[in-house]
PDB file of N, CA and C in Angstrom:
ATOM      1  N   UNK A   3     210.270 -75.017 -84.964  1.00  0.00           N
ATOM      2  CA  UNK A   3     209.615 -75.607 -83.830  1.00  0.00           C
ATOM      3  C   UNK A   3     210.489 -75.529 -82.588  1.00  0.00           C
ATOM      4  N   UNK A   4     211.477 -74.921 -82.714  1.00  0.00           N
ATOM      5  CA  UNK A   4     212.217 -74.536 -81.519  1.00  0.00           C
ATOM      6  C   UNK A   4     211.684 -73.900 -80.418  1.00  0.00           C
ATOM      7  N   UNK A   5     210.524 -72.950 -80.716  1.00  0.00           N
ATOM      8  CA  UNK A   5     210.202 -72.246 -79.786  1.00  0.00           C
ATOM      9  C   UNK A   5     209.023 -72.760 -78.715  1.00  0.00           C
ATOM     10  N   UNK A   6     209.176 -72.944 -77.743  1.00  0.00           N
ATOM     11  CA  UNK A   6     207.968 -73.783 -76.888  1.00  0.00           C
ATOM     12  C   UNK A   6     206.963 -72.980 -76.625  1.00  0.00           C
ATOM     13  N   UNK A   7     206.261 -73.386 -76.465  1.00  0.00           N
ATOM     14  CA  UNK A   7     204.477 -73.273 -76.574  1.00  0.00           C
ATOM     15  C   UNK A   7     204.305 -73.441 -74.903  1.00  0.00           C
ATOM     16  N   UNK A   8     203.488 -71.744 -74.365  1.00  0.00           N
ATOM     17  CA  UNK A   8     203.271 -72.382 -73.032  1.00  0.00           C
ATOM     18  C   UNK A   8     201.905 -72.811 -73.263  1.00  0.00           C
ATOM     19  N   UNK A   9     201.232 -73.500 -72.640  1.00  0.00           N
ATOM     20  CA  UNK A   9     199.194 -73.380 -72.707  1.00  0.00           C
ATOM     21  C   UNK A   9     198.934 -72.877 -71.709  1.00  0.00           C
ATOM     22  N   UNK A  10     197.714 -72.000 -72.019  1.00  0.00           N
ATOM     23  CA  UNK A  10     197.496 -71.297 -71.206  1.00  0.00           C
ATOM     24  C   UNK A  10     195.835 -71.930 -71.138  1.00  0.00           C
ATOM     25  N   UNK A  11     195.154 -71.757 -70.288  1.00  0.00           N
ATOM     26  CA  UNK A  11     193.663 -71.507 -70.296  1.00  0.00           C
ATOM     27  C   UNK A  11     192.563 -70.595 -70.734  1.00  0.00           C
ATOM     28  N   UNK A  12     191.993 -70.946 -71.909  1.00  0.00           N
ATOM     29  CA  UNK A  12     191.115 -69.609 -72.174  1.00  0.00           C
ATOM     30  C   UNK A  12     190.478 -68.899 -71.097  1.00  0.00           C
ATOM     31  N   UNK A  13     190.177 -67.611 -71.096  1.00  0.00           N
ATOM     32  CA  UNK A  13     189.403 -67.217 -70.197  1.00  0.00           C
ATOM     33  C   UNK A  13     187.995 -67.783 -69.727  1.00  0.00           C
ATOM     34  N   UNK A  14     187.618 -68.148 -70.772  1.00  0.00           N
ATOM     35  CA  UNK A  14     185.861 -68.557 -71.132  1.00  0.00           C
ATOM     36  C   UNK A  14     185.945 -69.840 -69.935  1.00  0.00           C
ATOM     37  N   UNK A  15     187.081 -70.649 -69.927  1.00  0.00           N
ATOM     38  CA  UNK A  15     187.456 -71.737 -69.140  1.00  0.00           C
ATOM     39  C   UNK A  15     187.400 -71.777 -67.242  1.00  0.00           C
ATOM     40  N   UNK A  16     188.200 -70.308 -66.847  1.00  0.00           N
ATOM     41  CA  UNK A  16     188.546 -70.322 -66.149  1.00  0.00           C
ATOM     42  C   UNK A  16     187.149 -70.021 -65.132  1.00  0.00           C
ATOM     43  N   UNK A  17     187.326 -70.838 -63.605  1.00  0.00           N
ATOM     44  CA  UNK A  17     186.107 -70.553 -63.217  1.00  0.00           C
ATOM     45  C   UNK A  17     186.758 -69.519 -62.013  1.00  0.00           C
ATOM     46  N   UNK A  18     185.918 -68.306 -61.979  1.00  0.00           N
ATOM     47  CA  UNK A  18     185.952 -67.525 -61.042  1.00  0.00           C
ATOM     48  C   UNK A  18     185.545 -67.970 -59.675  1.00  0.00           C
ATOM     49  N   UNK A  19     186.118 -67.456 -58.428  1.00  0.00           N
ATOM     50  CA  UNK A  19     185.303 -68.083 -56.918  1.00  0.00           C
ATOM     51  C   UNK A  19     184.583 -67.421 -56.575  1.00  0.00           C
ATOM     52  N   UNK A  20     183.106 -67.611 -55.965  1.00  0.00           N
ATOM     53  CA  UNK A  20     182.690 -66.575 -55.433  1.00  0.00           C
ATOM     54  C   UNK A  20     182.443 -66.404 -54.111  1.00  0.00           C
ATOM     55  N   UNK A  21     182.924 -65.728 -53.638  1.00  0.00           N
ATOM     56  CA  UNK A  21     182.939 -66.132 -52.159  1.00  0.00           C
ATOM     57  C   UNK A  21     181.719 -66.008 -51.219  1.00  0.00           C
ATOM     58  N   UNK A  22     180.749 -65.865 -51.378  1.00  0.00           N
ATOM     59  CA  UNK A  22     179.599 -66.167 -51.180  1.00  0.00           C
ATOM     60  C   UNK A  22     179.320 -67.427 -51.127  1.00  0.00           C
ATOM     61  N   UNK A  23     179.425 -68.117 -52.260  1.00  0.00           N
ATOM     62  CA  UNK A  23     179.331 -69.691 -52.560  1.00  0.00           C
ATOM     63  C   UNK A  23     180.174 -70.260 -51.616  1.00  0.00           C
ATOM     64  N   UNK A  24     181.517 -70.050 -51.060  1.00  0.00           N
ATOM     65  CA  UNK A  24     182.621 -70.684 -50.971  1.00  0.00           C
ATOM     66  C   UNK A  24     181.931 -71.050 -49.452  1.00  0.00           C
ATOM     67  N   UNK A  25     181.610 -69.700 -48.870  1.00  0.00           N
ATOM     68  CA  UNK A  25     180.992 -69.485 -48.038  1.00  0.00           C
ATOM     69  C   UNK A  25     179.624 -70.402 -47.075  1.00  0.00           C
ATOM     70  N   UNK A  26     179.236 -70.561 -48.178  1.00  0.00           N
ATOM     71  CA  UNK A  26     177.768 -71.253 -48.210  1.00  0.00           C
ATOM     72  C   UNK A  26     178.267 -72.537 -47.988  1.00  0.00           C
ATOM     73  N   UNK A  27     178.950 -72.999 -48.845  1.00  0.00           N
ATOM     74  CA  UNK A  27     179.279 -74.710 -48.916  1.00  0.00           C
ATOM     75  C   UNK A  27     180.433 -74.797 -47.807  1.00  0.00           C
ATOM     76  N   UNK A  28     181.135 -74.248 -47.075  1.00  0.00           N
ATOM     77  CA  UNK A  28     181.858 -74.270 -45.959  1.00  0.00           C
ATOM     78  C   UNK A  28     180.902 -74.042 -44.488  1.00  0.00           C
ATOM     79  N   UNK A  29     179.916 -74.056 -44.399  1.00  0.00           N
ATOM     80  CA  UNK A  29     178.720 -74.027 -43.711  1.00  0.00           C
ATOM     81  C   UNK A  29     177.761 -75.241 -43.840  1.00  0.00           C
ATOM     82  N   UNK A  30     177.917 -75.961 -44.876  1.00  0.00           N
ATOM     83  CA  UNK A  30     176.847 -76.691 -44.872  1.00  0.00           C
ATOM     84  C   UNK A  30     177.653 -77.989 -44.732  1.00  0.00           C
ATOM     85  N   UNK A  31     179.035 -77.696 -45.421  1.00  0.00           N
ATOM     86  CA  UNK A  31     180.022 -78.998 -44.472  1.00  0.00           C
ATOM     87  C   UNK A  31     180.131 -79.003 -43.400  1.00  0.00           C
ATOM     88  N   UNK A  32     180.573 -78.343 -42.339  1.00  0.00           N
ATOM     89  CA  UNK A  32     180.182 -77.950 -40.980  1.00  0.00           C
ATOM     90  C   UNK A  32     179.037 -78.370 -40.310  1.00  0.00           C
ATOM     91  N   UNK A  33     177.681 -78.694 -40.797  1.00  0.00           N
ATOM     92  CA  UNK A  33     176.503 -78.712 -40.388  1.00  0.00           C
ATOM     93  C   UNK A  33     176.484 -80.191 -40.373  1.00  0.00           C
ATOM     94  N   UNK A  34     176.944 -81.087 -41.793  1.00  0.00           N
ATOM     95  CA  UNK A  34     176.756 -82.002 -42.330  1.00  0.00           C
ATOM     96  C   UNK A  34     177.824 -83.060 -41.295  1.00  0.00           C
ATOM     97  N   UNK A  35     178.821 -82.391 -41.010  1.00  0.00           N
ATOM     98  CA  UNK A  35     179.941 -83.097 -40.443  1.00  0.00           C
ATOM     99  C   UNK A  35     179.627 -83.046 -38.645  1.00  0.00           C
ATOM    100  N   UNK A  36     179.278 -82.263 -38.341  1.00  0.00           N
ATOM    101  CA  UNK A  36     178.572 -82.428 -37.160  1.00  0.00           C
ATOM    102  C   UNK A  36     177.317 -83.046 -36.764  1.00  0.00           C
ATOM    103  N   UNK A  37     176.195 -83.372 -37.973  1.00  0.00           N
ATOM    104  CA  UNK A  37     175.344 -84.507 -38.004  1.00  0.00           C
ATOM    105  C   UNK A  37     176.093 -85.877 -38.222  1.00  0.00           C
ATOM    106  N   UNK A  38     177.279 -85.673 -38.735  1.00  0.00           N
ATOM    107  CA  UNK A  38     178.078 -87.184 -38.966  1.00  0.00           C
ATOM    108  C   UNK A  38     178.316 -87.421 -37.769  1.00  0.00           C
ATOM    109  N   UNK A  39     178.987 -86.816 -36.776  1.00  0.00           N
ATOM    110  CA  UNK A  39     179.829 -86.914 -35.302  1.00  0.00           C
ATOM    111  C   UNK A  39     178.748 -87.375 -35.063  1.00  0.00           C
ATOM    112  N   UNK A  40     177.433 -86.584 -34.395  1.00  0.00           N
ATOM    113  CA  UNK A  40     176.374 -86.898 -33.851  1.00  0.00           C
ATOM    114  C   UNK A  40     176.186 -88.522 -34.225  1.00  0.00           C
ATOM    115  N   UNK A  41     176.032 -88.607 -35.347  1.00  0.00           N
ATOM    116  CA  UNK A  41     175.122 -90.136 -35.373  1.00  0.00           C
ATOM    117  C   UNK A  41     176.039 -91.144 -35.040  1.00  0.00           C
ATOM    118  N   UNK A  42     177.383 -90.782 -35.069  1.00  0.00           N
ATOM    119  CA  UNK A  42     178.686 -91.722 -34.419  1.00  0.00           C
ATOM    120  C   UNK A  42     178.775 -91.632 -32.760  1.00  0.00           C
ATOM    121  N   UNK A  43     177.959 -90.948 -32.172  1.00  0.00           N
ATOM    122  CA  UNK A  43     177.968 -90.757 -30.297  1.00  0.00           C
ATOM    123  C   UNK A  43     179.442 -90.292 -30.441  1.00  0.00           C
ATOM    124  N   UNK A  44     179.275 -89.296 -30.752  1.00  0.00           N
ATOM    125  CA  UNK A  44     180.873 -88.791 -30.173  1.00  0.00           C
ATOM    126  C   UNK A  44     180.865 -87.332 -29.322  1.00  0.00           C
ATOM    127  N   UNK A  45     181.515 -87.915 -27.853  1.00  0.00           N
ATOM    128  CA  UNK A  45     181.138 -86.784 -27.088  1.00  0.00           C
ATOM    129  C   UNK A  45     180.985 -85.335 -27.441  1.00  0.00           C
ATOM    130  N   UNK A  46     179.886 -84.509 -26.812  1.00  0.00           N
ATOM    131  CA  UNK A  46     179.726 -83.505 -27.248  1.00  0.00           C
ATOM    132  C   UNK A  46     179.285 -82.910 -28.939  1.00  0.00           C
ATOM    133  N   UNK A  47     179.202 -83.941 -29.414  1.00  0.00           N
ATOM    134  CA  UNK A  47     178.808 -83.705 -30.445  1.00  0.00           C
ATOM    135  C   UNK A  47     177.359 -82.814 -30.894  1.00  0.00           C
ATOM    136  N   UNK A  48     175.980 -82.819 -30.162  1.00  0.00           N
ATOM    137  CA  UNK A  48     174.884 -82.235 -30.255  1.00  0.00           C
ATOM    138  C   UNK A  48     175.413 -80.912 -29.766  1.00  0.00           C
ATOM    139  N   UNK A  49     175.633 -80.407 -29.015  1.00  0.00           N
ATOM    140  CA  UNK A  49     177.093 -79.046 -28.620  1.00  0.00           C
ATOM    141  C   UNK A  49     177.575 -78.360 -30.892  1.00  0.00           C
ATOM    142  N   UNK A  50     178.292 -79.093 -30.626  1.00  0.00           N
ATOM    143  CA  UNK A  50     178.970 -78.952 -32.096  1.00  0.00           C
ATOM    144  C   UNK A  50     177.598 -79.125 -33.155  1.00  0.00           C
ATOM    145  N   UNK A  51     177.052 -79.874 -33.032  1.00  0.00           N
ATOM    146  CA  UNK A  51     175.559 -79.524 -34.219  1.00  0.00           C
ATOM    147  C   UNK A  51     174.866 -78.143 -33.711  1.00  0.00           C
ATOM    148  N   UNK A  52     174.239 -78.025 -32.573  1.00  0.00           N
ATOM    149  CA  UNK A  52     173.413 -77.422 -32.439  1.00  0.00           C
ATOM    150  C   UNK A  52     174.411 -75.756 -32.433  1.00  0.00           C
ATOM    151  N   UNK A  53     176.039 -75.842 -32.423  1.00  0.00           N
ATOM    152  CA  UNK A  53     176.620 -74.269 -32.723  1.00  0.00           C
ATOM    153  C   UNK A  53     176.555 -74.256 -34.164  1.00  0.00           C
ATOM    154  N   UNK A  54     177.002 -75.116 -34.766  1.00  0.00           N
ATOM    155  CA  UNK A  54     176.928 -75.062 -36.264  1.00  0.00           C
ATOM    156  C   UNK A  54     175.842 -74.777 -37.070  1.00  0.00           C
ATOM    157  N   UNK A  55     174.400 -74.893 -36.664  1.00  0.00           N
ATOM    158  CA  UNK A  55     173.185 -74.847 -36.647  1.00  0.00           C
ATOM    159  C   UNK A  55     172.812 -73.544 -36.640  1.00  0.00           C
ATOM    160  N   UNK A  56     173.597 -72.654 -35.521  1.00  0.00           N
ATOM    161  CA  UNK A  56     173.210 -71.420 -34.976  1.00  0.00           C
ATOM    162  C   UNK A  56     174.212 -70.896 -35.773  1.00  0.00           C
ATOM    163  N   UNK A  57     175.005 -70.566 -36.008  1.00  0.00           N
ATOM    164  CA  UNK A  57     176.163 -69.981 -37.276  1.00  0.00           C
ATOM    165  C   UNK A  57     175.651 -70.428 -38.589  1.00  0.00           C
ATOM    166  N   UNK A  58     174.954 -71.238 -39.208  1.00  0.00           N
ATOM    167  CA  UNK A  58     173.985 -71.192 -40.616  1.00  0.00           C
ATOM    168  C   UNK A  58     172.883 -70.226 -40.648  1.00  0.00           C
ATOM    169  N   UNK A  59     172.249 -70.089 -38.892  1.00  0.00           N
ATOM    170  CA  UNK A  59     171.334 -69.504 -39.304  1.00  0.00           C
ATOM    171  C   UNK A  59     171.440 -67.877 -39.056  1.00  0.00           C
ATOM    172  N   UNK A  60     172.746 -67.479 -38.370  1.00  0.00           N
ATOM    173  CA  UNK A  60     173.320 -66.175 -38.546  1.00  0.00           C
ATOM    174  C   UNK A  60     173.620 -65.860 -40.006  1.00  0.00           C
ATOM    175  N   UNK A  61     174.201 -66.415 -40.345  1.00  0.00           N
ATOM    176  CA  UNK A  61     174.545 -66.393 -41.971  1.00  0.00           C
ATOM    177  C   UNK A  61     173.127 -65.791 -42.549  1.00  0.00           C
ATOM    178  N   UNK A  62     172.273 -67.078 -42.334  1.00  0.00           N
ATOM    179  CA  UNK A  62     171.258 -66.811 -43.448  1.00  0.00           C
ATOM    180  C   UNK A  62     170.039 -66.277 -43.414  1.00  0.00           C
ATOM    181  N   UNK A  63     170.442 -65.276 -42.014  1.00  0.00           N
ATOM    182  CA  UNK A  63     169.486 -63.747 -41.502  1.00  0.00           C
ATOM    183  C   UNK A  63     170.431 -62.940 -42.271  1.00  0.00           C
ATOM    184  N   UNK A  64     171.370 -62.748 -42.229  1.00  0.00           N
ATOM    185  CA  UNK A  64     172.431 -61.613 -43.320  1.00  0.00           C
ATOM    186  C   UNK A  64     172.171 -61.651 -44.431  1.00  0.00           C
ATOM    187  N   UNK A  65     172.223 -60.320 -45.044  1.00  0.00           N
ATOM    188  CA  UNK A  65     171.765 -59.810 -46.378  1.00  0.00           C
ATOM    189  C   UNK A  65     172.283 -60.334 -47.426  1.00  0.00           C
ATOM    190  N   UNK A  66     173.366 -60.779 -47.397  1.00  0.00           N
ATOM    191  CA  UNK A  66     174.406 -61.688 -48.529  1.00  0.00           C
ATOM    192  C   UNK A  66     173.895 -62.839 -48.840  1.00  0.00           C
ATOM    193  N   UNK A  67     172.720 -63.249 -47.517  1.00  0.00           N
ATOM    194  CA  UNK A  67     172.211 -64.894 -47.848  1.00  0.00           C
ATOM    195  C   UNK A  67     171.449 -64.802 -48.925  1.00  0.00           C
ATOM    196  N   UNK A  68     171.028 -66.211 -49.867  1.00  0.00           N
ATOM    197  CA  UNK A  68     170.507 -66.012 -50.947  1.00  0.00           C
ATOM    198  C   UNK A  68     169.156 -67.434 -50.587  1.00  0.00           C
ATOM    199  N   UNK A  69     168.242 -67.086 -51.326  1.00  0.00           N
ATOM    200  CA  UNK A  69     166.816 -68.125 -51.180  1.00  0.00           C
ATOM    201  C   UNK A  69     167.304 -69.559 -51.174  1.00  0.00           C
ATOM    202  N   UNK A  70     168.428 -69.775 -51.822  1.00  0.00           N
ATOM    203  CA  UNK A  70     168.714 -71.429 -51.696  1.00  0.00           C
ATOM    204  C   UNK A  70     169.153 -71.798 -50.555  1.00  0.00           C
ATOM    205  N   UNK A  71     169.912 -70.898 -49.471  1.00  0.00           N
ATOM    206  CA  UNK A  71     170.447 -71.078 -48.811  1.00  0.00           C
ATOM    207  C   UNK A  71     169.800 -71.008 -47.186  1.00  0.00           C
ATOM    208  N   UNK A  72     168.689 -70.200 -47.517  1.00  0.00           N
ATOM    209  CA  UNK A  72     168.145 -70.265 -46.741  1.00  0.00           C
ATOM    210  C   UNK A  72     166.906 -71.673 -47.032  1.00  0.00           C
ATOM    211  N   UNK A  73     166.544 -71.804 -48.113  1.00  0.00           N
ATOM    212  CA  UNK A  73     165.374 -73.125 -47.930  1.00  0.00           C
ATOM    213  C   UNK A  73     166.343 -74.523 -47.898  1.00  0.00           C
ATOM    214  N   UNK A  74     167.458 -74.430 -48.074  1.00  0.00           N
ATOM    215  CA  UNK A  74     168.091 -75.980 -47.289  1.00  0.00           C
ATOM    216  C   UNK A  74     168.262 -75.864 -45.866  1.00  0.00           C
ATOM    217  N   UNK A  75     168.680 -74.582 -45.037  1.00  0.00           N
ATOM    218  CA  UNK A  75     168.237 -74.501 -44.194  1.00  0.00           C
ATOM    219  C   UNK A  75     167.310 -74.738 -43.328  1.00  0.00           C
ATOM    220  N   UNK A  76     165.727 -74.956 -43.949  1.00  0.00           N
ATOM    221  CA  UNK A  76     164.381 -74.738 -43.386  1.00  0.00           C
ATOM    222  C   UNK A  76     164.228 -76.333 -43.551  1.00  0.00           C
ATOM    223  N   UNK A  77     165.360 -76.761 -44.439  1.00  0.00           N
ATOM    224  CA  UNK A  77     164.570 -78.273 -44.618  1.00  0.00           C
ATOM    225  C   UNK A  77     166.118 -79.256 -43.453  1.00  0.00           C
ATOM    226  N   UNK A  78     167.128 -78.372 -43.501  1.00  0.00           N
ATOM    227  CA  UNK A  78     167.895 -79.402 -42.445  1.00  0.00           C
ATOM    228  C   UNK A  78     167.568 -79.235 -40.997  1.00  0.00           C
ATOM    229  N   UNK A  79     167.323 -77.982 -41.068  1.00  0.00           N
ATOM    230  CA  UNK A  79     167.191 -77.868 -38.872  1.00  0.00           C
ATOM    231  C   UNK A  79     166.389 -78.430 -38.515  1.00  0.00           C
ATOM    232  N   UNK A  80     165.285 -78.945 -38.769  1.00  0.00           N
ATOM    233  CA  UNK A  80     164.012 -79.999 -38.302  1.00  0.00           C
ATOM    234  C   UNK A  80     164.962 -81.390 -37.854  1.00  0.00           C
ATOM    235  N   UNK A  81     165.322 -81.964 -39.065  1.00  0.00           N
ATOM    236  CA  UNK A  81     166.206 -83.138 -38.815  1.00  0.00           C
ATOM    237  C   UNK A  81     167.249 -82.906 -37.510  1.00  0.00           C
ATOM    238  N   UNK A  82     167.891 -81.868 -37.717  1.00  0.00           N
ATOM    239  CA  UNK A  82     169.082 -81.457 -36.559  1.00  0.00           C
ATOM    240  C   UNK A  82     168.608 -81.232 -35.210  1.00  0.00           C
ATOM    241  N   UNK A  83     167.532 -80.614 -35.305  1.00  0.00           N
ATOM    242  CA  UNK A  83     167.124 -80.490 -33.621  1.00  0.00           C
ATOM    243  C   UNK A  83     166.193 -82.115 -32.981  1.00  0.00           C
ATOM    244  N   UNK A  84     165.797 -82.638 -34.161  1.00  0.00           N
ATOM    245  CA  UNK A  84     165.546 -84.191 -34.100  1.00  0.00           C
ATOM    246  C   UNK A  84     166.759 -85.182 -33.562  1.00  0.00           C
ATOM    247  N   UNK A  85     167.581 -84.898 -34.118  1.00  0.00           N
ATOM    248  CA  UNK A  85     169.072 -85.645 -33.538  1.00  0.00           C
ATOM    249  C   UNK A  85     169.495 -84.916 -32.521  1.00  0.00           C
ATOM    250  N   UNK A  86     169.577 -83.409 -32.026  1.00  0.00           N
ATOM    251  CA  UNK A  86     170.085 -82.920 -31.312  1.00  0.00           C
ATOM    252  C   UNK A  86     169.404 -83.349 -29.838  1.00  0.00           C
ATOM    253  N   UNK A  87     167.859 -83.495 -30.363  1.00  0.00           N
ATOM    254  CA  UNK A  87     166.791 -84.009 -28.971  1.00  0.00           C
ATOM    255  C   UNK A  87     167.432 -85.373 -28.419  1.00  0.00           C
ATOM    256  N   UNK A  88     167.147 -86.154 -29.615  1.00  0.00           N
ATOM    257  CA  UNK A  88     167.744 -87.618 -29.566  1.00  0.00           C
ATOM    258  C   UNK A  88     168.682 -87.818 -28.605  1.00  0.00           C
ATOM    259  N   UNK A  89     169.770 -87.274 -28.716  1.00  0.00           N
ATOM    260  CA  UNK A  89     170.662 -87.227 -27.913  1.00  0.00           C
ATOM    261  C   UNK A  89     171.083 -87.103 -26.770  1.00  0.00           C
ATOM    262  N   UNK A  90     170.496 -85.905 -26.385  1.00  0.00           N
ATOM    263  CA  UNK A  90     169.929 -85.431 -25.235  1.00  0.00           C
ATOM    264  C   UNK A  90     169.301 -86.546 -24.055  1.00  0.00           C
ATOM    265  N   UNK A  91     168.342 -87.638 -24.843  1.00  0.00           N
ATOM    266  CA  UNK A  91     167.571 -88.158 -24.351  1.00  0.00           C
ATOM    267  C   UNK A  91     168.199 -89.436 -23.294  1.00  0.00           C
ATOM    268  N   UNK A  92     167.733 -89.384 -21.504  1.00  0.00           N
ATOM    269  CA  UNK A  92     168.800 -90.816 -20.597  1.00  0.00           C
ATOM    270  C   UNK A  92     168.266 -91.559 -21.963  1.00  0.00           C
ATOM    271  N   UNK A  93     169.240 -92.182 -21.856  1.00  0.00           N
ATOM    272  CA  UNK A  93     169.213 -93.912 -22.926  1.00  0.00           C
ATOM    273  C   UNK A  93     169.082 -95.128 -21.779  1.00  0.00           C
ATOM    274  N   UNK A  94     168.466 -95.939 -21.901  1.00  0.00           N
ATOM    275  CA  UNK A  94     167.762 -97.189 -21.051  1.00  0.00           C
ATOM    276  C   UNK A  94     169.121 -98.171 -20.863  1.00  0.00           C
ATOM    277  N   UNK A  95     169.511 -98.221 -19.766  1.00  0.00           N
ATOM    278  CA  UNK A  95     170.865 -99.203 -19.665  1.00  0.00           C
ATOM    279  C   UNK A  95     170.113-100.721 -19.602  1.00  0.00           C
ATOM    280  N   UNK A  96     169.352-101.277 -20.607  1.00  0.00           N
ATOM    281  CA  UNK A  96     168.947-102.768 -19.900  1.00  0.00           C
ATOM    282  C   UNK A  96     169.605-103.190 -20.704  1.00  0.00           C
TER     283      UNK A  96
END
């Protein structure tokens, strides 16, 4: 028993990245985190949604995009240009 044992990870284990995915979910944090700013009034923030907005949907005109990625898409930008309006909007100083 002298001899040490490294462990290794089976292959079957190991998860590959795909950068597509990596891709996808680094976009939709971006989107998600700029609807966060937004609902916190933090200057310029509808700016930062509405670019982040427009870089998802460059993405997911490109051929690499895949159907999931585009129908969370179709279901967040409604909401986003809803907050992005919002924002936009004089607010009533009474």
């Amino acid at each position: 028993m002298g001899a040490s044992r490294r462990m290794t990870t089976p292959k079957s284990v190991t998860h590959r990245v795909n950068p597509r995915q990596v891709r996808s979910e680094r976009i939709k944090d971006e989107v998600y985190r700029q609807m966060f700013l937004l609902e916190e009034s933090r200057l310029g923030a509808e700016m930062g949604l509405a670019l982040a907005l427009l870089r998802a949907w460059l993405i997911a005109e490109s051929k690499t995009a895949n159907d999931e990625e585009r129908e969370w898409l179709k279901q967040v930008s409604p909401i986003c240009l809803e907050m992005i309006e919002a924002a936009l909007q004089p607010r009533d100083s009474a």
